[in-house]
PDB file of C-alpha atoms in Angstrom:
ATOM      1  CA  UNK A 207     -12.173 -52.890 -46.570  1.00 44.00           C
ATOM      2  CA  UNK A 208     -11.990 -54.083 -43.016  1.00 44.00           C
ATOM      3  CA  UNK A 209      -8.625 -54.788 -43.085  1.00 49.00           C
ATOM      4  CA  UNK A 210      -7.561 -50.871 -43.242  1.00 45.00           C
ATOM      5  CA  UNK A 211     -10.388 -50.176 -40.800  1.00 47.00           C
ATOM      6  CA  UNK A 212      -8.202 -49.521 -38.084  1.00 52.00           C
ATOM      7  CA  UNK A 213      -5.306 -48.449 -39.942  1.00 80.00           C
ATOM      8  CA  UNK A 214      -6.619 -45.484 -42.653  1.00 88.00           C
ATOM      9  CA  UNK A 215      -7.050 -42.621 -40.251  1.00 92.00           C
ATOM     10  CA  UNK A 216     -10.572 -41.123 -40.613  1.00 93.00           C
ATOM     11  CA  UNK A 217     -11.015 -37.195 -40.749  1.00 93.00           C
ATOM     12  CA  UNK A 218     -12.146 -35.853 -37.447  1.00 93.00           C
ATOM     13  CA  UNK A 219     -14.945 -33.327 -36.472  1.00 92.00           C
ATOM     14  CA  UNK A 220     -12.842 -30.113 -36.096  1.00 90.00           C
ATOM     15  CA  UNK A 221     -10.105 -31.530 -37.803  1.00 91.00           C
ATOM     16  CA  UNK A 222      -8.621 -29.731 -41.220  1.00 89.00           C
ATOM     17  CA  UNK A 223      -8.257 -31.575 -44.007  1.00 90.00           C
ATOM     18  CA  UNK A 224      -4.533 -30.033 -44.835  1.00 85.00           C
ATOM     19  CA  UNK A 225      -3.527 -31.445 -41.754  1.00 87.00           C
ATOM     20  CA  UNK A 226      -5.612 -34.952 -42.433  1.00 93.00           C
ATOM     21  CA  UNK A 227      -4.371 -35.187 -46.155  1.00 89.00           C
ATOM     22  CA  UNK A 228      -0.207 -36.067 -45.225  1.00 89.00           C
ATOM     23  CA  UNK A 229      -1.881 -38.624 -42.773  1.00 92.00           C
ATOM     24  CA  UNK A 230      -3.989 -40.466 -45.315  1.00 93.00           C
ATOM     25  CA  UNK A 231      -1.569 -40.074 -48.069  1.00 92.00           C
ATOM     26  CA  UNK A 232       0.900 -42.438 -45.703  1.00 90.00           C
ATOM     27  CA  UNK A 233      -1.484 -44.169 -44.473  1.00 91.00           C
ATOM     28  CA  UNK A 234      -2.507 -45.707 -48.121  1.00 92.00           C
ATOM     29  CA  UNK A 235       0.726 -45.387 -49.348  1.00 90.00           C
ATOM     30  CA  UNK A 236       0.328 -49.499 -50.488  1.00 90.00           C
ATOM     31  CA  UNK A 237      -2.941 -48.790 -52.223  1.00 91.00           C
ATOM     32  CA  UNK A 238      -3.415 -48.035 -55.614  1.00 92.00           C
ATOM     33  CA  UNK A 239      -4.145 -44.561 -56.444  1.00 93.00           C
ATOM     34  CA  UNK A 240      -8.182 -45.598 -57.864  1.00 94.00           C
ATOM     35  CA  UNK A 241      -8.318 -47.270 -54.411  1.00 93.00           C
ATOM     36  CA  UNK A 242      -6.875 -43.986 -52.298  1.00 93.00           C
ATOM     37  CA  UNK A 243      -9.822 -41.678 -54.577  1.00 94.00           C
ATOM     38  CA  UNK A 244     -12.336 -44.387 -53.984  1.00 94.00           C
ATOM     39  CA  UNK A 245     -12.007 -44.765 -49.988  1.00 93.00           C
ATOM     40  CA  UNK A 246     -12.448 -40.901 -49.301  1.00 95.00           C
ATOM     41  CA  UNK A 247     -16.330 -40.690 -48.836  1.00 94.00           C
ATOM     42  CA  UNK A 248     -15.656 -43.641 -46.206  1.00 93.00           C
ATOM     43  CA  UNK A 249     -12.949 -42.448 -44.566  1.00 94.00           C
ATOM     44  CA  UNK A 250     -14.503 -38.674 -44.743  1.00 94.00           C
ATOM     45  CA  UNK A 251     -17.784 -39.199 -42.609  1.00 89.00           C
ATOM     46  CA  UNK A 252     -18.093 -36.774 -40.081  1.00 91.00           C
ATOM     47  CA  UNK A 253     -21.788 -35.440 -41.566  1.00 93.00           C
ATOM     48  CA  UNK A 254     -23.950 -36.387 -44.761  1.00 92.00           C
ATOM     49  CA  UNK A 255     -22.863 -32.915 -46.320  1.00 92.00           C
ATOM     50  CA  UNK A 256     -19.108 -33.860 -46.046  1.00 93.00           C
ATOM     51  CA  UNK A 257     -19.717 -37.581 -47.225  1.00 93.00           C
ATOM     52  CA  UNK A 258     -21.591 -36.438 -50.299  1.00 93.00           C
ATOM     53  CA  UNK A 259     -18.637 -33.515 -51.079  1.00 92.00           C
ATOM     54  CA  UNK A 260     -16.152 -36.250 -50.456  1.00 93.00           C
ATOM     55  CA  UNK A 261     -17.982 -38.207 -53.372  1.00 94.00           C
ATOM     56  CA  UNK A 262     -17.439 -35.128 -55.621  1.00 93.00           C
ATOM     57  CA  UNK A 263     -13.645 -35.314 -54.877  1.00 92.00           C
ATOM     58  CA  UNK A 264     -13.647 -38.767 -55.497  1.00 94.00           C
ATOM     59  CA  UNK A 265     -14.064 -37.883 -59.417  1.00 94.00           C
ATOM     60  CA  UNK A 266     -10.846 -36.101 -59.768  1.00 92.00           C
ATOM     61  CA  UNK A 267      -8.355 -38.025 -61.914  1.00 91.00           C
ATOM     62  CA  UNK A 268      -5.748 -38.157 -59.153  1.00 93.00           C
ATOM     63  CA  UNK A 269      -5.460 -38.356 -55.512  1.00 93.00           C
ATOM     64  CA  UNK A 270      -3.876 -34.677 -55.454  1.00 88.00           C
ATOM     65  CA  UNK A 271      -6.376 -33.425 -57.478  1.00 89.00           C
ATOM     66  CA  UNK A 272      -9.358 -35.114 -55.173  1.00 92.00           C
ATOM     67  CA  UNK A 273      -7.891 -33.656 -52.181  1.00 91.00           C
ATOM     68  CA  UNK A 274      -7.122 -30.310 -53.363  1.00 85.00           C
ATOM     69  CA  UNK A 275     -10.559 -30.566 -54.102  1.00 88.00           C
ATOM     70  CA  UNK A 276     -11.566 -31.631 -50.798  1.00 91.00           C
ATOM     71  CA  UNK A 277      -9.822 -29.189 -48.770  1.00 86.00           C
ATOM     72  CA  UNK A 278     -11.609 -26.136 -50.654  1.00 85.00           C
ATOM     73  CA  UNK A 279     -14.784 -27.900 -50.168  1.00 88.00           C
ATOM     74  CA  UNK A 280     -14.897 -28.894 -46.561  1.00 90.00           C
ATOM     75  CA  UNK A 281     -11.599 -26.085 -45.529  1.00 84.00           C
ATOM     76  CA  UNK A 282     -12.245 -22.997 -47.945  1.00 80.00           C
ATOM     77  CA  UNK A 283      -9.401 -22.099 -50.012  1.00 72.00           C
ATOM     78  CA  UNK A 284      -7.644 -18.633 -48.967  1.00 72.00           C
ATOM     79  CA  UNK A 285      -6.969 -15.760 -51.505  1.00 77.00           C
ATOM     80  CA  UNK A 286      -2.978 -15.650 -52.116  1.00 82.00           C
ATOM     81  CA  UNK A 287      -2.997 -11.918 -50.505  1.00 86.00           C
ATOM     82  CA  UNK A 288      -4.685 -13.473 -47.345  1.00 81.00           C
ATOM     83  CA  UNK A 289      -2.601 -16.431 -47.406  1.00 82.00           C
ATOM     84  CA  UNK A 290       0.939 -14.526 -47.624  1.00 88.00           C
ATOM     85  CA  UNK A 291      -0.072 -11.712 -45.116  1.00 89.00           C
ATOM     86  CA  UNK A 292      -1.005 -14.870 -42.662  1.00 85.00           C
ATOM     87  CA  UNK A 293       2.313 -16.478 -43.574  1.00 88.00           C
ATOM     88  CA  UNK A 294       4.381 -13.356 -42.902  1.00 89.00           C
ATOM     89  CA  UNK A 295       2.365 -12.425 -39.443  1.00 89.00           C
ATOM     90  CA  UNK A 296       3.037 -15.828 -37.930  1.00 87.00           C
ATOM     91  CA  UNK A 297       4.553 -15.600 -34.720  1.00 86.00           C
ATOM     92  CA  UNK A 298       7.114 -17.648 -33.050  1.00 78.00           C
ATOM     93  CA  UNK A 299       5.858 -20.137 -29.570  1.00 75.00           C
ATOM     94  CA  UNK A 300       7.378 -17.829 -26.698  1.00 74.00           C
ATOM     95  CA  UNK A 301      10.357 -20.962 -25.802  1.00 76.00           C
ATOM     96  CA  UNK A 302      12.241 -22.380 -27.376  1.00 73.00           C
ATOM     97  CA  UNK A 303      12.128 -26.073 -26.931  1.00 79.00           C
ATOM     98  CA  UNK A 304      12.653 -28.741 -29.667  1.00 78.00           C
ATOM     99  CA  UNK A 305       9.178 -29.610 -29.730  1.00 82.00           C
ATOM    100  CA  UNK A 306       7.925 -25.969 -30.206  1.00 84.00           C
ATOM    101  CA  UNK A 307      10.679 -25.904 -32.585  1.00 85.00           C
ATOM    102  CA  UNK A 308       9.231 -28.721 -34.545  1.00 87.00           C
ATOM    103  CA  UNK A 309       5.739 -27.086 -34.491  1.00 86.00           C
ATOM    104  CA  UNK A 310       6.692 -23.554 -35.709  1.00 88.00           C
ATOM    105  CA  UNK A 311       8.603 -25.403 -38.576  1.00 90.00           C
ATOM    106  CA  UNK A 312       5.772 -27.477 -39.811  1.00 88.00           C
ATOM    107  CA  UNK A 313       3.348 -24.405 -39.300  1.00 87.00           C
ATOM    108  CA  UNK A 314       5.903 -22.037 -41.363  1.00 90.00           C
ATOM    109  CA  UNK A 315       5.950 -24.750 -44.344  1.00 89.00           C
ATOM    110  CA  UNK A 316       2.323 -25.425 -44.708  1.00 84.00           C
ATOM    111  CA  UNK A 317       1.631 -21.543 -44.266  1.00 86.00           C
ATOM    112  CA  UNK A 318       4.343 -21.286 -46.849  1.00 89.00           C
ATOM    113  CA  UNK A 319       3.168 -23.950 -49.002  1.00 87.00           C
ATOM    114  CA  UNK A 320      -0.698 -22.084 -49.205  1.00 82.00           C
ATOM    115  CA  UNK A 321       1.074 -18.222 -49.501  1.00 86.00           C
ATOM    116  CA  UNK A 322       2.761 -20.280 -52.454  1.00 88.00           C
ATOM    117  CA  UNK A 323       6.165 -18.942 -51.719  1.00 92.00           C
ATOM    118  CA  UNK A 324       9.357 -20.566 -52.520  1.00 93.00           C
ATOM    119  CA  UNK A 325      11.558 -22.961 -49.633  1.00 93.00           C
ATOM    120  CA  UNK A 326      13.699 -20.473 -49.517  1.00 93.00           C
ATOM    121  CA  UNK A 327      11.394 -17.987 -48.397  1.00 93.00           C
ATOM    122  CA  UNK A 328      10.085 -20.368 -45.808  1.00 93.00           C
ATOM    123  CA  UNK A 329      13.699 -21.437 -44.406  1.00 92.00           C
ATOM    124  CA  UNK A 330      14.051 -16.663 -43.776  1.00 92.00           C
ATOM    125  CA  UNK A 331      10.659 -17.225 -41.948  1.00 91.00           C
ATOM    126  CA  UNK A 332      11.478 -19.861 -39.734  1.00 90.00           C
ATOM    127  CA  UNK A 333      15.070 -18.612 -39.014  1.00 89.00           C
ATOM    128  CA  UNK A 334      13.689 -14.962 -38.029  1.00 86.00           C
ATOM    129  CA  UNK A 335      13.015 -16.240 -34.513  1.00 81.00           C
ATOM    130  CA  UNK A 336      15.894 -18.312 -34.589  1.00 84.00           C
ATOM    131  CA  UNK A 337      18.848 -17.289 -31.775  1.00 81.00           C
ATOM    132  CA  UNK A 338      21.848 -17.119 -34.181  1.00 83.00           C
ATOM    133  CA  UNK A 339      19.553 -16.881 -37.116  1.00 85.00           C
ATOM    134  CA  UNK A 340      22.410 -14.992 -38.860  1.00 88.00           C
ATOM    135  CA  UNK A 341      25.288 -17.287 -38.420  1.00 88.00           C
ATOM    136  CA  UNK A 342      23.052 -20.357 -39.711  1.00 88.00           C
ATOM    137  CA  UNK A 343      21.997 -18.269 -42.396  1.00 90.00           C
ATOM    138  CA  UNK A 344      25.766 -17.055 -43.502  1.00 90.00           C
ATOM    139  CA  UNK A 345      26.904 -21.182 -43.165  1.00 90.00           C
ATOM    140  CA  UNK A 346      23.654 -22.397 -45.027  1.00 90.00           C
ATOM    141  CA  UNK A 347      23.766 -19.667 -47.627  1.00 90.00           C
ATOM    142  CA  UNK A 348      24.349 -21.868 -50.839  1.00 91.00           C
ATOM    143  CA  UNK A 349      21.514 -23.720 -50.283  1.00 90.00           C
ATOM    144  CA  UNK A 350      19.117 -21.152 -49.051  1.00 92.00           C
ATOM    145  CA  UNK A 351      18.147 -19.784 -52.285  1.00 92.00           C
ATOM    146  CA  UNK A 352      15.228 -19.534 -54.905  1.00 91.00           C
ATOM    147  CA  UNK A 353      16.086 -23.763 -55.881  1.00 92.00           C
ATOM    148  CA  UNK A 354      15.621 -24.514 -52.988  1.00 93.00           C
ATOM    149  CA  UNK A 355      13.898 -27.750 -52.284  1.00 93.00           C
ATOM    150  CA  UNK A 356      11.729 -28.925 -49.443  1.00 91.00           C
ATOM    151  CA  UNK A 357      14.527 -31.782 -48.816  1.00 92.00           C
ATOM    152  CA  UNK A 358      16.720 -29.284 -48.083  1.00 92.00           C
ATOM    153  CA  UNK A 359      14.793 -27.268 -46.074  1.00 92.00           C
ATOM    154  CA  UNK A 360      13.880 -30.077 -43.543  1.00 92.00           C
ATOM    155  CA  UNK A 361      17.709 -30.535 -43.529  1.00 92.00           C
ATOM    156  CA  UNK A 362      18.237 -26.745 -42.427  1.00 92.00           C
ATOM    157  CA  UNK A 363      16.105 -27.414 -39.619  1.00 91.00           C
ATOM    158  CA  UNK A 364      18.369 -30.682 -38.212  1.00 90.00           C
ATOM    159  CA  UNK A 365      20.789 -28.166 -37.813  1.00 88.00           C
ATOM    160  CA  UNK A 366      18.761 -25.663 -36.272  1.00 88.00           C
ATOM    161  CA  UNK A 367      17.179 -28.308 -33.993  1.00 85.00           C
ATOM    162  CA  UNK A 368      20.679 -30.308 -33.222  1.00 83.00           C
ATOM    163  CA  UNK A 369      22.124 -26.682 -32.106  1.00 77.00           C
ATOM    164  CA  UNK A 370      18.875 -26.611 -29.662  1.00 72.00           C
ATOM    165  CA  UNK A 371      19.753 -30.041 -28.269  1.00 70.00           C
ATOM    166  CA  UNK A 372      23.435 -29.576 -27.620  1.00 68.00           C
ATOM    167  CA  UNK A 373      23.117 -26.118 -26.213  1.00 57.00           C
ATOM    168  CA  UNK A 374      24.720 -24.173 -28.993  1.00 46.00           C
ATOM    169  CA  UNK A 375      23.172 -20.383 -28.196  1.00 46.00           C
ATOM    170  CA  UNK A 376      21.565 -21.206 -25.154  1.00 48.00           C
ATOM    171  CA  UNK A 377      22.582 -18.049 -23.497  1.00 45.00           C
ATOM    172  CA  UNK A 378      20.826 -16.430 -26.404  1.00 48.00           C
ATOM    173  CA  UNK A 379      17.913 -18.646 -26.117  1.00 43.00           C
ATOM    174  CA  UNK A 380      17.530 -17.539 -22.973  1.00 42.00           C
ATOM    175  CA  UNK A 381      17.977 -13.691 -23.207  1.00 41.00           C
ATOM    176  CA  UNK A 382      16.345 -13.857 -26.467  1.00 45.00           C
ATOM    177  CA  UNK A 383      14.153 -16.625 -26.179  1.00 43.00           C
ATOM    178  CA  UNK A 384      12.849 -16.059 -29.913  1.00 42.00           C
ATOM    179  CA  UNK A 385      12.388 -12.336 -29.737  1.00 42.00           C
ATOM    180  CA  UNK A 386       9.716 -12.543 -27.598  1.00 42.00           C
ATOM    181  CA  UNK A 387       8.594 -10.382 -24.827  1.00 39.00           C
ATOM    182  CA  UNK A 388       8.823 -12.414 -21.695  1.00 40.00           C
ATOM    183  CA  UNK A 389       9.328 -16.553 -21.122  1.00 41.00           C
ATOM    184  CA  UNK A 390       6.412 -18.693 -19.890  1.00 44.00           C
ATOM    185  CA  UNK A 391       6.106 -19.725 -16.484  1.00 45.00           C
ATOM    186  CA  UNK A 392       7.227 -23.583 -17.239  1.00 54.00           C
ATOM    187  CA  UNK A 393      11.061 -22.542 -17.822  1.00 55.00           C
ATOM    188  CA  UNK A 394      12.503 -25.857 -18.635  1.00 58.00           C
ATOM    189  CA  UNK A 395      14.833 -27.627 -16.346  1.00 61.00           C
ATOM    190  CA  UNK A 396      18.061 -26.576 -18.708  1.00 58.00           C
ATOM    191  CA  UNK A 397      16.999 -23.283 -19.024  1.00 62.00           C
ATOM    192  CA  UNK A 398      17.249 -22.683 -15.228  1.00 65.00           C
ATOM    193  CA  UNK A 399      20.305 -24.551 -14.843  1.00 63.00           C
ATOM    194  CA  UNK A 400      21.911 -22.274 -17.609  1.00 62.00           C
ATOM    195  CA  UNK A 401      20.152 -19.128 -15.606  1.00 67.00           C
ATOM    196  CA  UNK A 402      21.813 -20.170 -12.463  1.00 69.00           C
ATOM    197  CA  UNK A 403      25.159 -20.787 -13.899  1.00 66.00           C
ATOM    198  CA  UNK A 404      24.749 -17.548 -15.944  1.00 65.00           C
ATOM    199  CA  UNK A 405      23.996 -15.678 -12.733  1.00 69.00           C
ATOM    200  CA  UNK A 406      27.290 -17.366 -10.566  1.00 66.00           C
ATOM    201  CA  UNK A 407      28.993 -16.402 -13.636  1.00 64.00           C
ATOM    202  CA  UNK A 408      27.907 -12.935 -13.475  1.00 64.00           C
ATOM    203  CA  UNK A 409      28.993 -12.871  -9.643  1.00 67.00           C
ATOM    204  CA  UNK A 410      32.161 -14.129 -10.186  1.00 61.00           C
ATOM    205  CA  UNK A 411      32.870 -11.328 -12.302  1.00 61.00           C
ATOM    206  CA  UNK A 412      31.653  -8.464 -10.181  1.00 62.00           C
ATOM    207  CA  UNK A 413      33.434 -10.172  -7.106  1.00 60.00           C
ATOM    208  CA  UNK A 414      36.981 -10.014  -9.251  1.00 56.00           C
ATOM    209  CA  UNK A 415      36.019  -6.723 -10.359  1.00 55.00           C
ATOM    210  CA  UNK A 416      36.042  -5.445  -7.143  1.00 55.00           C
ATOM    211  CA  UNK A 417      38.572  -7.229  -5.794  1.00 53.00           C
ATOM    212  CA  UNK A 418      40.904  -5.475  -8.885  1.00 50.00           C
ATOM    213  CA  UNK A 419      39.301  -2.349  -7.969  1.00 50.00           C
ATOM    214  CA  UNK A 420      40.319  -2.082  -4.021  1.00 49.00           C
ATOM    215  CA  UNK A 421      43.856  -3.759  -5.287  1.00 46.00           C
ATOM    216  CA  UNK A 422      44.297  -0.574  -6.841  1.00 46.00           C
ATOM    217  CA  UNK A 423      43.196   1.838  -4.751  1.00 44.00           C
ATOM    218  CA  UNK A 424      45.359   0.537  -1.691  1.00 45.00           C
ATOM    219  CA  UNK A 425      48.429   0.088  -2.352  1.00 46.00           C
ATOM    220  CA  UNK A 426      51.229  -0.412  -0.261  1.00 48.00           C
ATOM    221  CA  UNK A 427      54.693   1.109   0.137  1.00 47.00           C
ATOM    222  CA  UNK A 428      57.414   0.013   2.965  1.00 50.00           C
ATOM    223  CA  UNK A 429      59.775   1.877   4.554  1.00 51.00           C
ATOM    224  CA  UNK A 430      62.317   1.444   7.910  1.00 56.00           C
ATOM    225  CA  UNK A 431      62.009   3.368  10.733  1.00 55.00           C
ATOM    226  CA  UNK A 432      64.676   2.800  13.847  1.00 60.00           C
ATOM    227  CA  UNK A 433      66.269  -0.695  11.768  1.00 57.00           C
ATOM    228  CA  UNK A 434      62.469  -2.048  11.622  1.00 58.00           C
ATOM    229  CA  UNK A 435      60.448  -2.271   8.566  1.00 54.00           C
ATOM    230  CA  UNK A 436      56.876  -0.941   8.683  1.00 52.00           C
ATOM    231  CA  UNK A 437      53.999  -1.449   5.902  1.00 52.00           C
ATOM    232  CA  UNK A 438      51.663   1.047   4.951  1.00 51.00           C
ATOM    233  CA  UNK A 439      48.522   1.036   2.991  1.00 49.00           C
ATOM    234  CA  UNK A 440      47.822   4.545   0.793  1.00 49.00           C
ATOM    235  CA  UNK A 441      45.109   5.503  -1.515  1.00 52.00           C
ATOM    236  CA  UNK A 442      45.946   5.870  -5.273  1.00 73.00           C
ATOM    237  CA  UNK A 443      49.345   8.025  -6.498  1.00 78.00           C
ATOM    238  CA  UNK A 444      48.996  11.477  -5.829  1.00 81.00           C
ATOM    239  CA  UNK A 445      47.735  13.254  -8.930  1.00 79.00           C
ATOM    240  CA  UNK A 446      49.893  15.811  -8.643  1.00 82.00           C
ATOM    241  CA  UNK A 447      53.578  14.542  -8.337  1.00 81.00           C
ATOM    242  CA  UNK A 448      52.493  11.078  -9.303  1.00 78.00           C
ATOM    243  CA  UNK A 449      54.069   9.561  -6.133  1.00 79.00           C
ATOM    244  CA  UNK A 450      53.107   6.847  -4.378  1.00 76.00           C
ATOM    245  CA  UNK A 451      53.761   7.394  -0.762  1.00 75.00           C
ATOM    246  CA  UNK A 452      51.193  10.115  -0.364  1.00 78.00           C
ATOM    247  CA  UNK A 453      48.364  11.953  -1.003  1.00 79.00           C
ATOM    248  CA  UNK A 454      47.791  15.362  -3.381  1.00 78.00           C
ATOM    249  CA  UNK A 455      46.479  16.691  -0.034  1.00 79.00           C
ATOM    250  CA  UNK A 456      50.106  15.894   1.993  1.00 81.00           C
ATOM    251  CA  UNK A 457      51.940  16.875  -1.648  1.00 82.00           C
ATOM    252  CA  UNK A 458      55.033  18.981  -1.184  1.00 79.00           C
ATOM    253  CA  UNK A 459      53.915  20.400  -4.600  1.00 81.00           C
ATOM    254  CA  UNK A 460      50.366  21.631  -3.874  1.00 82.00           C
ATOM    255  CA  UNK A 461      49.731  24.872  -4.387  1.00 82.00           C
ATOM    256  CA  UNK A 462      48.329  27.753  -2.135  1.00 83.00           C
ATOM    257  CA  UNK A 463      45.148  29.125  -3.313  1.00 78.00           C
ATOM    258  CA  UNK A 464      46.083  32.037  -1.574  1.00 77.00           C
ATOM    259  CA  UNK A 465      49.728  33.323  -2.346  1.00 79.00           C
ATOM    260  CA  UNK A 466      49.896  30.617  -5.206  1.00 77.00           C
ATOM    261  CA  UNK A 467      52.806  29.364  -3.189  1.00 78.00           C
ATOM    262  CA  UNK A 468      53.770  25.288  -2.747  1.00 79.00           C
ATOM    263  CA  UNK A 469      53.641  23.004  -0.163  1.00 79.00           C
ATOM    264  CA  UNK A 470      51.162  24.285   2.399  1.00 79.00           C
ATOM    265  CA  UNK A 471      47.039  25.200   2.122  1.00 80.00           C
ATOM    266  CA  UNK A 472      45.201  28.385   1.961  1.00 78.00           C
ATOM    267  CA  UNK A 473      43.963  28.472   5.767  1.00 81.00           C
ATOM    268  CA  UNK A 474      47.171  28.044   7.269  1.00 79.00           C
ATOM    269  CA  UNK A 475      49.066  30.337   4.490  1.00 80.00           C
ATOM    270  CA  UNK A 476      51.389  33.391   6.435  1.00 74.00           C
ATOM    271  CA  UNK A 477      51.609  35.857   3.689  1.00 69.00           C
ATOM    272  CA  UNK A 478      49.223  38.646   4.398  1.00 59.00           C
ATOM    273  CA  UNK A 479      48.550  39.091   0.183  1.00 51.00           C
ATOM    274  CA  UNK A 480      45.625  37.251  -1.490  1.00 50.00           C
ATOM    275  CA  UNK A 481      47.446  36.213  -4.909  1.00 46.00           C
ATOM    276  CA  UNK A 482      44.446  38.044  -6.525  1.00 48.00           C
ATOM    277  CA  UNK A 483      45.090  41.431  -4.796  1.00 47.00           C
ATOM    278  CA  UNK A 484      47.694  43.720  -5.155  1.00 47.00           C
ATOM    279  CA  UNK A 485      49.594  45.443  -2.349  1.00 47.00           C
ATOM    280  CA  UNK A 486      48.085  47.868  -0.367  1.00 42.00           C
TER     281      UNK A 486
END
């Protein structure tokens, strides 16, 4: 027994047992299943109580069934109801980084695995907080379905995580950042590269905006005066005769509020009639 002293990890105070289990599992992967039942009360030895429960378990038939055992034991085993409302109420970490990535993964498949839900179900829960969730979805949808199988699953998220790496939706990572409400304060050094270059971006834009904008508005029209050619800069085409070379204020074609006449204003008008009175 010495010999795997160092190597068969040994179940911590504090420590679950569904997260110890995969650990011990791969750690005795060589042994023989009797020997994997028989080395539990050694390896589980944080108190007397858990020791002697871990001797129970070690009566179960197989190693499953002895740690299925253990876990209700020394964990408590959930109700289904409690185990699928926890399961659909997990929330996503508030970045996105491929290690929180890996972490809400594993935490949606073992909350999956308890709610007893199918992989499918568990690949819709993990890709809800997912940037692009939709598109992934629509390109993984003939494997996403109630066959599903945990192989597959873990293969859906090499996608998911290789998009992460690359960059694929980072400007949606960062607006979106997993649908939550604000980012943390440790932005990661990509993120604010991508937030700076997002911003320029942004400025760029406005800037040739504008730049359109004032094109527009001043144009410019030429025209010769004593064999020399002048230039001169107007506002927009007047919006009355649709010329350029003028204003609807300087229009020929304006008309006279007062005697409805053209081509001069109300306060310097000569006709002695308002267009709304008769004469005397």
């Amino acid at each position: 027994m010495s010999q795997y002293n160092l190597t068969i990890p040994h179940l911590l105070p504090g420590q679950k047992v569904r997260d110890w289990r995969p650990l011990y599992i791969a750690a005795t992967a060589l042994l023989k299943e009797p020997q994997q039942i028989g080395f539990l009360p050694v390896v589980v030895d944080r108190t007397p109580a858990d020791q002697k429960w871990a001797a129970e378990a070690a009566k179960q038939e197989t190693l499953e069934k002895a740690l299925d055992e253990l876990e209700v034991r020394l964990d408590g085993k959930k109700t289904r109801f409690v185990a699928l409302t926890d399961f659909f109420n997990l929330k996503s970490p508030k970045m996105l980084t491929p290690t929180s990535l890996s972490s809400f993964f594993f935490e949606a498949l073992e909350a999956g695995k308890l709610a007893d839900v199918t992989f499918d179900i568990i690949a819709v829960k993990f890709l809800e907080f997912v940037p692009g969730a939709t598109k992934i979805f629509n390109d993984n949808e003939d494997k996403i379905t109630p066959k599903m199988e945990e192989a597959q699953l873990i293969q859906l998220f090499d996608v998911v995580k290789e998009k992460v790496c690359k960059g694929d939706n980072h400007s949606n990572a960062i607006s979106q950042v997993f649908h939550t409400v604000e980012l943390e304060e440790n932005v990661p050094k990509w993120a604010e590269q991508l937030q700076a270059e997002v911003s320029a971006l942004k400025t760029s834009l406005n800037t040739l905006s504008s730049t359109e904008s004032s094109a527009t508005e001043e144009k410019a029209f030429f025209y010769r005066k004593n064999g020399k050619s002048f230039k001169k800069k107007t506002a927009t085409p007047c919006s009355i005769c649709k010329k350029d070379n003028h204003s609807a204020k300087n229009c020929f074609k304006r008309v006279c509020s007062k005697c409805s006449g053209v081509g001069h204003d109300a306060d310097k008008c000569a006709s002695r009639y308002n267009k709304n009175k008769k004469r005397a």
